[in-house]
Coordinates of C-alpha atoms (C1' of nucleotides) in Angstrom, one line a residue:
Chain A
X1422 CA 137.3 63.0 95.9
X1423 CA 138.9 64.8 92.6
X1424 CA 142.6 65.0 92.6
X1425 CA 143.3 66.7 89.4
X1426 CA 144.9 70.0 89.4
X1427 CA 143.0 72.8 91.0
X1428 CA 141.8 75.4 88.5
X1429 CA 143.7 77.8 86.9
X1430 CA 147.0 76.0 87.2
X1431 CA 148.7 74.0 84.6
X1432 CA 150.2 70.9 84.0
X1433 CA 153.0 70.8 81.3
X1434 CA 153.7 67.4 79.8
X1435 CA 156.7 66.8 77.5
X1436 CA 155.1 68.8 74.6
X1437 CA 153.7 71.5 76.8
X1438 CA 157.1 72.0 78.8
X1439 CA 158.6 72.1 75.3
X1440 CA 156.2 75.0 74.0
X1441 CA 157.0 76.7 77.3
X1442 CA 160.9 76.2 77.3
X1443 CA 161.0 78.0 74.2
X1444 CA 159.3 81.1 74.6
X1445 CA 161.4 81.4 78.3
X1446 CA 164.5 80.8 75.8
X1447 CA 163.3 83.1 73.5
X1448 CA 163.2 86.0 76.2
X1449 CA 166.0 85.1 77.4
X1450 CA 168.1 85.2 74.8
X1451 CA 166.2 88.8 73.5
X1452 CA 166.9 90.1 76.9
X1453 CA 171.2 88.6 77.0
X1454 CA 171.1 90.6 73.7
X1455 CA 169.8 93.7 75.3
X1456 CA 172.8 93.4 78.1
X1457 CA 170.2 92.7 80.8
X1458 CA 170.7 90.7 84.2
X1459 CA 168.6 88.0 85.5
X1460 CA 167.4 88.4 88.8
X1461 CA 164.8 85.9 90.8
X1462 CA 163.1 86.7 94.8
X1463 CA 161.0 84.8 96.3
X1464 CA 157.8 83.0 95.1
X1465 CA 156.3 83.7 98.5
X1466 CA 155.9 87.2 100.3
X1467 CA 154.6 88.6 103.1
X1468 CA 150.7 89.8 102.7
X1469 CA 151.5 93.2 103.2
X1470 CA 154.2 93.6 101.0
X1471 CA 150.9 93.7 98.1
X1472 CA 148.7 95.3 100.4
X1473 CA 150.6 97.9 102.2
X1474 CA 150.9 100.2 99.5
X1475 CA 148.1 101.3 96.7
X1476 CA 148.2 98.8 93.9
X1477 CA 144.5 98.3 95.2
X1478 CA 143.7 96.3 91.6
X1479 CA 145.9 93.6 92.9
X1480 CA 144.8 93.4 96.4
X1481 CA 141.6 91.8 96.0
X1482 CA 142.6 89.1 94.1
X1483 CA 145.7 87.6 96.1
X1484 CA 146.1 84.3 96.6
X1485 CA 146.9 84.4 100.2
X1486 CA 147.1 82.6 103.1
X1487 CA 148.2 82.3 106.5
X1488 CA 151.3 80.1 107.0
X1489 CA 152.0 77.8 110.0
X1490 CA 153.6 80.3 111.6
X1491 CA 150.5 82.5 111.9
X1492 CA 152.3 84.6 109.0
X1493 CA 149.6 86.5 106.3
X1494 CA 151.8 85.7 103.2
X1495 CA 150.6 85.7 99.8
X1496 CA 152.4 84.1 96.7
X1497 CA 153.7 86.8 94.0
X1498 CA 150.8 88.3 92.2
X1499 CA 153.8 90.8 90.1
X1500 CA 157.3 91.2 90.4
X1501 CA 157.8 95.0 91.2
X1502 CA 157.6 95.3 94.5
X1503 CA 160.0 92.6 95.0
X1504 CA 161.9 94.7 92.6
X1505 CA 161.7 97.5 94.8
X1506 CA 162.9 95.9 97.5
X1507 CA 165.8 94.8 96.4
X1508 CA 166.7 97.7 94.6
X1509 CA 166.4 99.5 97.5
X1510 CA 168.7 97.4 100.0
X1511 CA 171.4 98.0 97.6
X1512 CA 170.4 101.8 95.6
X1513 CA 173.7 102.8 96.2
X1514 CA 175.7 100.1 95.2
X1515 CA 174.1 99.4 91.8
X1516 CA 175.4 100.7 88.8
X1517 CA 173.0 103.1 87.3
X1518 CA 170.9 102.3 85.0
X1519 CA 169.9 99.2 86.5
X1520 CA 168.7 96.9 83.5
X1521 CA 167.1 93.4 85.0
X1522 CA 164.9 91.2 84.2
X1523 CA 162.8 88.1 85.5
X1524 CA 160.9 85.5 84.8
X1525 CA 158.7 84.8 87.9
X1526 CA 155.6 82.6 87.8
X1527 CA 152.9 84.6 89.2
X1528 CA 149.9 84.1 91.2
X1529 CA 146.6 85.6 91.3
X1530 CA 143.4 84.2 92.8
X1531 CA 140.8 84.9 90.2
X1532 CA 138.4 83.1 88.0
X1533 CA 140.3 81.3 84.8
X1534 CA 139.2 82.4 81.3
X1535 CA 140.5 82.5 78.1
X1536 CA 144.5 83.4 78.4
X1537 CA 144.2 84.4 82.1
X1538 CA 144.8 81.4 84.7
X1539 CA 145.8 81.6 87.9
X1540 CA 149.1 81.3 87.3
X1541 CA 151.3 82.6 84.6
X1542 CA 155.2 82.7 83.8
X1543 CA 156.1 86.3 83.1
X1544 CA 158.5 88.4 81.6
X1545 CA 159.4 91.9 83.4
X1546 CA 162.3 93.9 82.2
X1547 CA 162.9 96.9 84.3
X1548 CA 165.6 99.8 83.7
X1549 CA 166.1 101.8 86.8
X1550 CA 167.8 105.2 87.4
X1551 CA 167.2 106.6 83.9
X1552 CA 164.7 109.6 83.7
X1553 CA 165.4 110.2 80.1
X1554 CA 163.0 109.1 77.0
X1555 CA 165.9 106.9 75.7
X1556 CA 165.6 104.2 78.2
X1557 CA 161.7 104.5 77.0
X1558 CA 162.9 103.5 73.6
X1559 CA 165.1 100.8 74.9
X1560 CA 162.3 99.1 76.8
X1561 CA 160.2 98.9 73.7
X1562 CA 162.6 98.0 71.6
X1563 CA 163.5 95.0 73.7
X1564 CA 159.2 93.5 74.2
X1565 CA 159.3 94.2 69.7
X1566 CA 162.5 92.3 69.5
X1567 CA 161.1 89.6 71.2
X1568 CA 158.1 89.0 68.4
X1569 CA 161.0 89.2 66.1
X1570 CA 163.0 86.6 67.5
X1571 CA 159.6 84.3 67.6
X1572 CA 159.5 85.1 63.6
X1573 CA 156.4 87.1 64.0
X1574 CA 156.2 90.6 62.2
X1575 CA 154.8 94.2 62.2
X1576 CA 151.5 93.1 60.4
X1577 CA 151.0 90.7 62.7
X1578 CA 151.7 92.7 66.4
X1579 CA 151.3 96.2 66.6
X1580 CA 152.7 98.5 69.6
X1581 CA 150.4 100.8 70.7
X1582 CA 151.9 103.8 72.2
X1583 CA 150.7 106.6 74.7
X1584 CA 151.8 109.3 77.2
X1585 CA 150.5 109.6 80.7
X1586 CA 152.4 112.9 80.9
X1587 CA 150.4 114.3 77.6
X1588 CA 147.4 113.2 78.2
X1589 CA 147.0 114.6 82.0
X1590 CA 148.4 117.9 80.8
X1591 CA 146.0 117.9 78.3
X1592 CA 143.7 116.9 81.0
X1593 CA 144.7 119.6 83.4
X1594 CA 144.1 121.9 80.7
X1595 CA 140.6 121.5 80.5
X1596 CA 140.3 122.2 84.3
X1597 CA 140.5 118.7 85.7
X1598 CA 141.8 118.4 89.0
X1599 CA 144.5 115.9 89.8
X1600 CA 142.0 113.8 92.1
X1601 CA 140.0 113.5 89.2
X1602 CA 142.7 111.5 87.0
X1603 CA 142.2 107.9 87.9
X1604 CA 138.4 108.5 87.3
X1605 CA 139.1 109.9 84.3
X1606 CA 142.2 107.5 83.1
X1607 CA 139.8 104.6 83.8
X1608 CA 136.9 105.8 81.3
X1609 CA 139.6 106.6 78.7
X1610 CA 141.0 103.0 78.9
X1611 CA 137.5 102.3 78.3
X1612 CA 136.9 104.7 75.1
X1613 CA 136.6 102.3 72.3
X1614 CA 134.7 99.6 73.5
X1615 CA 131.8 101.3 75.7
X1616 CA 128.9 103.8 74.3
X1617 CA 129.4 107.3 75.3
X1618 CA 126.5 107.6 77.4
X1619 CA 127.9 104.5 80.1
X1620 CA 131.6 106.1 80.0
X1621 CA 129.5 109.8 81.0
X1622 CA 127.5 108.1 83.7
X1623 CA 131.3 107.2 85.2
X1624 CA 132.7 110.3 84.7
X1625 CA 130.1 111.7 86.4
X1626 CA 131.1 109.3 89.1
X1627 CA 134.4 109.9 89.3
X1628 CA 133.6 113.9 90.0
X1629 CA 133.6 115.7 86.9
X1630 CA 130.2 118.3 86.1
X1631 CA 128.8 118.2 83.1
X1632 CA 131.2 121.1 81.5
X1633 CA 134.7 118.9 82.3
X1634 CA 132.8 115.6 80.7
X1635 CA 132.4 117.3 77.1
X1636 CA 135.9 119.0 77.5
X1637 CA 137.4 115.6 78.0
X1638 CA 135.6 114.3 75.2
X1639 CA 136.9 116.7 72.9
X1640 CA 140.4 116.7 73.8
X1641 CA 140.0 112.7 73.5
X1642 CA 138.4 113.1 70.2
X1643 CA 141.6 113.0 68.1
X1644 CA 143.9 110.8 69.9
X1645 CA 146.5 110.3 66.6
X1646 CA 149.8 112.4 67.3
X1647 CA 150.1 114.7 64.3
X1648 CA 146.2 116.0 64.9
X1649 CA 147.4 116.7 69.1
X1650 CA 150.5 118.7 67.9
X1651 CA 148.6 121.0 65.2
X1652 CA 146.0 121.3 67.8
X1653 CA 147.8 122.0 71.3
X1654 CA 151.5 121.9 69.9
X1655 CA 151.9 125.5 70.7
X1656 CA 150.6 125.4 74.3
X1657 CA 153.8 126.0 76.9
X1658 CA 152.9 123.5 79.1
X1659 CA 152.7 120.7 76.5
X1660 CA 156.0 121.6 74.5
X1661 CA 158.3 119.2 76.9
X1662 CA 155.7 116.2 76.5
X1663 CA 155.7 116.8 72.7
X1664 CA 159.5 116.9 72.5
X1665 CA 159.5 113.6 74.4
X1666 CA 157.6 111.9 72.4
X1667 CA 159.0 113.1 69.3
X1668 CA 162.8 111.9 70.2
X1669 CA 161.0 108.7 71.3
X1670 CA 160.0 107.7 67.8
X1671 CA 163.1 109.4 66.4
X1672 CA 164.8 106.5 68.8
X1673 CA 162.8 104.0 68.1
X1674 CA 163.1 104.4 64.4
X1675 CA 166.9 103.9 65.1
X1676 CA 166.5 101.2 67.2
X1677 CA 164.8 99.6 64.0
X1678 CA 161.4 99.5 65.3
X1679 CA 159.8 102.4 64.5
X1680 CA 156.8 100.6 62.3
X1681 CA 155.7 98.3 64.7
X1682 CA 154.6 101.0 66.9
X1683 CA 151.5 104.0 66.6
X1684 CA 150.6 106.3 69.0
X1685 CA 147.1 105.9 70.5
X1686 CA 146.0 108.7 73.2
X1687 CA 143.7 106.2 74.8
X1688 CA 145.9 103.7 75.9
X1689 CA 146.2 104.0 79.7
X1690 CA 147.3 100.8 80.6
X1691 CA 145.1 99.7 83.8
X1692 CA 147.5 100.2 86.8
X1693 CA 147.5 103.5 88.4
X1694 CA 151.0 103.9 89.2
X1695 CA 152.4 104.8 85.7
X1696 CA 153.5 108.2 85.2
X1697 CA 154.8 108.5 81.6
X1698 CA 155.0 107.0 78.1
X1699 CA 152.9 103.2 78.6
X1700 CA 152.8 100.9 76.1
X1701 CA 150.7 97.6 75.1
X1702 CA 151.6 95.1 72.8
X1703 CA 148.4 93.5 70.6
X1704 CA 147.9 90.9 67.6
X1705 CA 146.7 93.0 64.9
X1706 CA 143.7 90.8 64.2
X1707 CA 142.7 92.0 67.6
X1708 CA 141.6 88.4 68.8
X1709 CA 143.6 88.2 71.9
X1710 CA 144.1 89.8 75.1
X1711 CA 147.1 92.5 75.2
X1712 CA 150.9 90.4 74.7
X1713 CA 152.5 92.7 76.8
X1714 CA 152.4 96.1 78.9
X1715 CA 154.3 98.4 80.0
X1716 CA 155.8 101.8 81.2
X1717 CA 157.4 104.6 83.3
X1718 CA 156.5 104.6 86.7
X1719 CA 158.8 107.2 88.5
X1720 CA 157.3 107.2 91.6
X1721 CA 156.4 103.6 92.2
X1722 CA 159.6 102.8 94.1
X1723 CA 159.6 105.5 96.0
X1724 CA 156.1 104.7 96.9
X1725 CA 156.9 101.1 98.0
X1726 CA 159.1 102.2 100.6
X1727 CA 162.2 101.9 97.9
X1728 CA 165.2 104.2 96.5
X1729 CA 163.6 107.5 94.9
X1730 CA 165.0 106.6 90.9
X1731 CA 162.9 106.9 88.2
X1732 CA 161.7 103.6 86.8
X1733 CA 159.9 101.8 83.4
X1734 CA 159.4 97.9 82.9
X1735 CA 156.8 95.4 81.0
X1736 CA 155.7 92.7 82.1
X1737 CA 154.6 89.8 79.1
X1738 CA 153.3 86.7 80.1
X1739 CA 153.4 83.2 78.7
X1740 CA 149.8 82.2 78.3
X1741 CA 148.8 84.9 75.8
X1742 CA 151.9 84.5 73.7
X1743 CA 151.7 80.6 73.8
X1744 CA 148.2 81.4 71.7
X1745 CA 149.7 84.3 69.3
X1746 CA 152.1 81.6 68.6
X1747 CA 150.3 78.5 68.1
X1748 CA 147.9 80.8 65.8
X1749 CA 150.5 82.0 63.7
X1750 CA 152.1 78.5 63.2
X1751 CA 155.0 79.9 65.1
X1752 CA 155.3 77.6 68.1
X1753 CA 157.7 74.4 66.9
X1754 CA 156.2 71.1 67.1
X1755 CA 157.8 68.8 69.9
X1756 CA 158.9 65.4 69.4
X1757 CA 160.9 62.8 71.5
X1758 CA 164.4 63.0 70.6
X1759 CA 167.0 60.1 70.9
X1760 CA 170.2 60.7 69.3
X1761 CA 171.2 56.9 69.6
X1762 CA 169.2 54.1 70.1
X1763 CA 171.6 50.5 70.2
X1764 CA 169.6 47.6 69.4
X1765 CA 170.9 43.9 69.9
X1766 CA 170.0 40.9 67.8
X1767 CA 170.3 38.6 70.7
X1768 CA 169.4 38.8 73.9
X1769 CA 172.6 37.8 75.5
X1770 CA 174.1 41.6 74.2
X1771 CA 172.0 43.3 76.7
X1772 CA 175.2 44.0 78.4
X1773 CA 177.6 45.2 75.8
X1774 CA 174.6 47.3 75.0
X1775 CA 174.3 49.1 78.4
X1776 CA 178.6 49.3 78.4
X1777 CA 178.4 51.2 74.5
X1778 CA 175.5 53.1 75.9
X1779 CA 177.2 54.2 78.6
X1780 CA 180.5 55.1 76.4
X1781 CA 177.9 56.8 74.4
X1782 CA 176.8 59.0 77.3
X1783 CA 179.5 60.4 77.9
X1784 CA 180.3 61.6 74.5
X1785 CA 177.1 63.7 75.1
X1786 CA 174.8 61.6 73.6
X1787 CA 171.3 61.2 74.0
X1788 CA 170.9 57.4 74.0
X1789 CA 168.1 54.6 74.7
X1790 CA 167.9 50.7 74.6
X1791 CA 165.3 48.3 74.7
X1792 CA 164.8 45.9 78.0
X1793 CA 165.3 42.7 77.8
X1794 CA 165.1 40.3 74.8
X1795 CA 163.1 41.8 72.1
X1796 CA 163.2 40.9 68.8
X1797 CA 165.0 43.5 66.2
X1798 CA 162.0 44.3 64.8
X1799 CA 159.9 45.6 68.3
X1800 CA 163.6 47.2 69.3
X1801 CA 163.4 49.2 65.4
X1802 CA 159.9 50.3 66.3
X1803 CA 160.7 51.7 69.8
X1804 CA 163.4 53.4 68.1
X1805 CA 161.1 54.8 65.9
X1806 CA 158.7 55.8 67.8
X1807 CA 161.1 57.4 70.3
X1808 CA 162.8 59.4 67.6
X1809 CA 166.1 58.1 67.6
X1810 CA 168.1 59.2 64.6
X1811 CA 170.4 56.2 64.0
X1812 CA 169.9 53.1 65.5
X1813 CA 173.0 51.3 66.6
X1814 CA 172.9 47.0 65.4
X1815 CA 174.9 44.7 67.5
X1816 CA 175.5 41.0 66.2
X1817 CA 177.1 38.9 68.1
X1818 CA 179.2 38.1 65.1
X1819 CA 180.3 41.8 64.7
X1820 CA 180.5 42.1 68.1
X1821 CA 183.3 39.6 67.9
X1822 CA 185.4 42.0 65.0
X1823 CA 184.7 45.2 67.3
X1824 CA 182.4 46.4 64.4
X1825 CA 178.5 47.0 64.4
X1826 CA 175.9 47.9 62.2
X1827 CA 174.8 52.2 62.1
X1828 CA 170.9 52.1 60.6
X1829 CA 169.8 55.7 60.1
X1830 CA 165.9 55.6 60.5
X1831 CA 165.4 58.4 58.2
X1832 CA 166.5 57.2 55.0
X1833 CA 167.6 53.2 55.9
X1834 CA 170.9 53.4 55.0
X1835 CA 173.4 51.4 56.7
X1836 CA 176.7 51.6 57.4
X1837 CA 179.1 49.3 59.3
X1838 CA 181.4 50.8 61.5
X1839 CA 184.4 50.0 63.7
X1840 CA 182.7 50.5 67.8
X1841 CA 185.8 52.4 69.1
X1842 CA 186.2 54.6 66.3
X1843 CA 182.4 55.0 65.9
X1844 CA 181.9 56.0 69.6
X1845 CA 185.1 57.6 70.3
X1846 CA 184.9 59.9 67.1
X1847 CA 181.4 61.6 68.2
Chain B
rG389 C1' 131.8 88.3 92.2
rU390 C1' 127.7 88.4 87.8
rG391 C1' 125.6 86.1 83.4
rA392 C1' 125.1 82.6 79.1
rC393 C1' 126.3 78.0 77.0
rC394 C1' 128.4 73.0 77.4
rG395 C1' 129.9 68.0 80.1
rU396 C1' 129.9 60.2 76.6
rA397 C1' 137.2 56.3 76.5
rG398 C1' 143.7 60.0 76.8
rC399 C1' 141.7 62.9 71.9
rU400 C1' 137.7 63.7 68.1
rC401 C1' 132.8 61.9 67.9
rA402 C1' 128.3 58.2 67.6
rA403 C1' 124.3 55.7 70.1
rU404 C1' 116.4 55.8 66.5
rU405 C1' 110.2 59.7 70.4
rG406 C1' 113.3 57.1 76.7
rG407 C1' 114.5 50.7 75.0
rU408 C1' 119.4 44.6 74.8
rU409 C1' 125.9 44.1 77.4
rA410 C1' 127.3 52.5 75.5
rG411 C1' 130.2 52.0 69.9
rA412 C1' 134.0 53.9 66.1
rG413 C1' 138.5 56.4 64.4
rC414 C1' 143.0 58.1 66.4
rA415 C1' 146.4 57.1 70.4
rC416 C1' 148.4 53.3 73.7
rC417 C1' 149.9 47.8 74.6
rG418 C1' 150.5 43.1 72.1
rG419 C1' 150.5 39.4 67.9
rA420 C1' 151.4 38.2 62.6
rC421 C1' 157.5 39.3 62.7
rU422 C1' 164.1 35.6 66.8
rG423 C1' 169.1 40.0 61.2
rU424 C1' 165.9 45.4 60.7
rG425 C1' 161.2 50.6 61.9
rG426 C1' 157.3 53.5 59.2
rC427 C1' 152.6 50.3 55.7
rU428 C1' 149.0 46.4 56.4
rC429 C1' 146.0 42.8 59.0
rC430 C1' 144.4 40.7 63.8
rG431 C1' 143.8 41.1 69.0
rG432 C1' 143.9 43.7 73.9
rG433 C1' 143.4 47.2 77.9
rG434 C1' 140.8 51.5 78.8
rG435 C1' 133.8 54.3 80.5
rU436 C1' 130.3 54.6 87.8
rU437 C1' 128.0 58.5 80.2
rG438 C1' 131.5 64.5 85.6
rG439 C1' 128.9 63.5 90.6
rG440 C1' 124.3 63.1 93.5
rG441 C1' 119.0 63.0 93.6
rG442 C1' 114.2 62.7 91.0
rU443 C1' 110.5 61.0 87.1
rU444 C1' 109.8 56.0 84.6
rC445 C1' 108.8 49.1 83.7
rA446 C1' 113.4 51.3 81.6
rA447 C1' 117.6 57.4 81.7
rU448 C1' 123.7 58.9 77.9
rU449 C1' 118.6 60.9 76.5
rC450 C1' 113.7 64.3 80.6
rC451 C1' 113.8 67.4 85.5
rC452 C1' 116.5 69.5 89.9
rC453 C1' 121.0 70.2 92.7
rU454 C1' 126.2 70.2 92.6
rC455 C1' 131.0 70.0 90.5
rG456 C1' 133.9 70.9 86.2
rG457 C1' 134.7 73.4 81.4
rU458 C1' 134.1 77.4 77.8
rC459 C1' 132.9 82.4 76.7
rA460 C1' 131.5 87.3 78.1
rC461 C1' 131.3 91.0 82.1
rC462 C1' 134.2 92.9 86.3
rC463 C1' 139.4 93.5 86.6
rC464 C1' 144.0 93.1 84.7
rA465 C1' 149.9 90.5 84.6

RNA sequence: GUGACCGUAGCUCAAUUGGUUAGAGCACCGGACUGUGGCUCCGGGGGUUGGGGGUUCAAUUCCCCUCGGUCACCCCA
């Protein structure tokens, strides 16, 4: 019988804790700066709180149960609709905009591969309440902010930047129905990476005659910003998605992020609920899987049985990341840490060791000691290989003068101190 | 869910066409070393060769099944 750890879910040791202590601090403190909340719900939900509404790509791969209680619960495969919910049982009462975020480890019940498991720790920052394009800007700015504070820079993570709003009115312009879009979104997500003739065979799928498939191809063809606004710039019903986008990039570039990000028509960003400017977050060597994602979806909380406010939010998990920052010699190395390790030369000090160490500990220190009777030497090595900065000598002949011995393991030097100064000093 | 490739110690690897008791480095524990660590030398623990079955006098090696891993697809956080 195997006991390890089923598959898909991690184990952290110390060094792997470490790693993922400090991208959590990282967002964190990204997130504080942004004057951001953290919120938490539960880890598990009833089944039909996923189910219930669309959101069918998440549905068949739940990790769900049924509970003791006869209950169909499943644990958290994403954070919104919890959001949702508890936006809406207090809508009224919340200052508007809402600006939260989480970080939730997630759950979905799929096969592992290569920065996909089935569980992740994630990121979401959501702003509720605020329609305009400057809560847009915000959101970005806070995911690019986040590679900045990991040290990482624009050459090596590029935002990539479209507009649901644009491209379905470009869309609709070319006589495609609205029940056509998701058929339609799906094979542009698709563009770059599949030959033509597959991505016709599903547009065929989806709906669309001959006639829509070419148009969609050509409106698709140019999907850089300037070569959009020469071409389509003067059509009525695309001035207000053109204006958007251009204070967008005007905000960005005051938010001091303006070249980390391009604009790439073909970014849909896989969920269906979006309804405005998305965005994804890549290496730019293009080896990994998308950092982060994100969006507006204004209708989403309505949807999900919430408040009716327009919403955006990314989600940005840690298992991706952890590999951007390993590969970029950006992820600190751990090592043990002991701020004090008191050695004893004789074996009847074991005692006065513990009392100092304790004395010690309540300075704030981080302290160790060997067990019982070892000679220096093995006690110097432990401290060594433990990481203790200075290791503390007691002598049973300083001992007597209320002095000891201070060895820093960096250099060797020694100094020898007075114990109640030394200790009560720190 | 589909397909391809790969499984030898905690890690990285070795083991002659199938041939003795499956080895080495690193790591870990201990000794040399009872007033002082890193270096060195010596020693130790640790393997059902992922598991099961088959072929054979003999299987880490060949075959089948299964489990696990990796990658891609699907999908996407």
């Amino acid at each position: 019988m195997s006991l390890d750890a089923l598959p898909g879910f991690r184990e952290f040791y110390p060094a792997e804790l470490a790693e993922r202590n400090f991208i959590i601090g990282a967002w964190r403190e990204v997130a504080r700066r942004y004057a951001f909340a953290e919120y938490d719900g539960p880890p598990l939900e009833p089944l039909e709180l996923y189910t219930k509404k669309s959101g069918d790509e998440i549905v068949g791969q739940l990790y769900s149960f049924t509970d003791k209680g006869g209950r169909e619960v499943a644990l958290r495969p994403e954070m919104t609709p919890t959001l949702a919910r508890m936006v809406a049982a207090k809508a009224n009462a919340l200052r508007k905009p809402v600006r939260w975020f989480s970080i939730p480890q997630l759950f979905r019940y799929e096969r592992k591969q290569r920065g996909r498991l089935r569980e992740h720790f994630q990121l979401n920052v959501d702003i509720i309440g605020e329609a305009d394009v400057t809560a847009d800007a915000e959101l970005l700015s806070v995911a690019i902010d986040i590679m900045r504070a990991f040290g990482l820079t624009s050459s090596d993570v590029r935002a990539r930047v479209s507009d649901r709003g644009l491209l379905r009115g470009l869309l609709v312009l070319t006589g495609i129905t609205d029940d056509m879009l998701p058929g339609v979104y799906a094979v542009v997500d698709k563009m770059d990476r599949e030959p033509r003739a597959s991505l016709e065979t599903k547009l065929r799928a989806a709906g669309l005659h001959d006639v829509f498939i070419a148009r969609v191809f050509e409106v698709l063809k140019h999907p850089d910003l300037a070569t959009l606004r020469e071409r389509y710039g003067d059509v009525p019903e695309l001035r207000e998605d053109f204006t958007r986008l251009s204070r967008y990039f005007e905000y960005l570039d005051a938010l001091g992020v303006g070249d980390w990000v391009e604009f790439d028509l073909s970014i849909v960003r896989g969920l269906a609920y979006y309804t405005g400017i998305v965005f994804e977050l890549f290496d730019a060597k293009r080896e990994l899987r998308a950092i982060c994602g994100g969006g507006r979806y204004d209708s989403l909380l309505k949807q999900l049985g919430g408040a009716d406010l327009p919403a955006l939010g990314f989600g940005m998990g840690d298992v991706v990341l952890g590999e951007l920052l390993r590969a970029r010699g950006r992820m600190p190395e751990w090592k043990p840490s002991v701020d004090v390790w008191v050695a004893y030369g004789d074996a009847a000090l074991l005692d006065d060791a513990m009392r100092i160490a304790r004395r010690l500990r309540d300075q704030g220190r981080a302290v160790e000691y060997a067990s019982g009777g070892q000679q220096l030497s093995r006690q110097l090595k432990a401290a060594d290989a433990a990481g203790a900065r200075e290791v503390l000598v007691l002598q049973p002949a300083d001992l007597e003068r209320g002095e000891a011995v201070v060895r820093r393991l960096a250099d060797g030097t020694e100094t020898r101190v007075r114990l109640d100064e030394w200790i009560g000093g720190r």
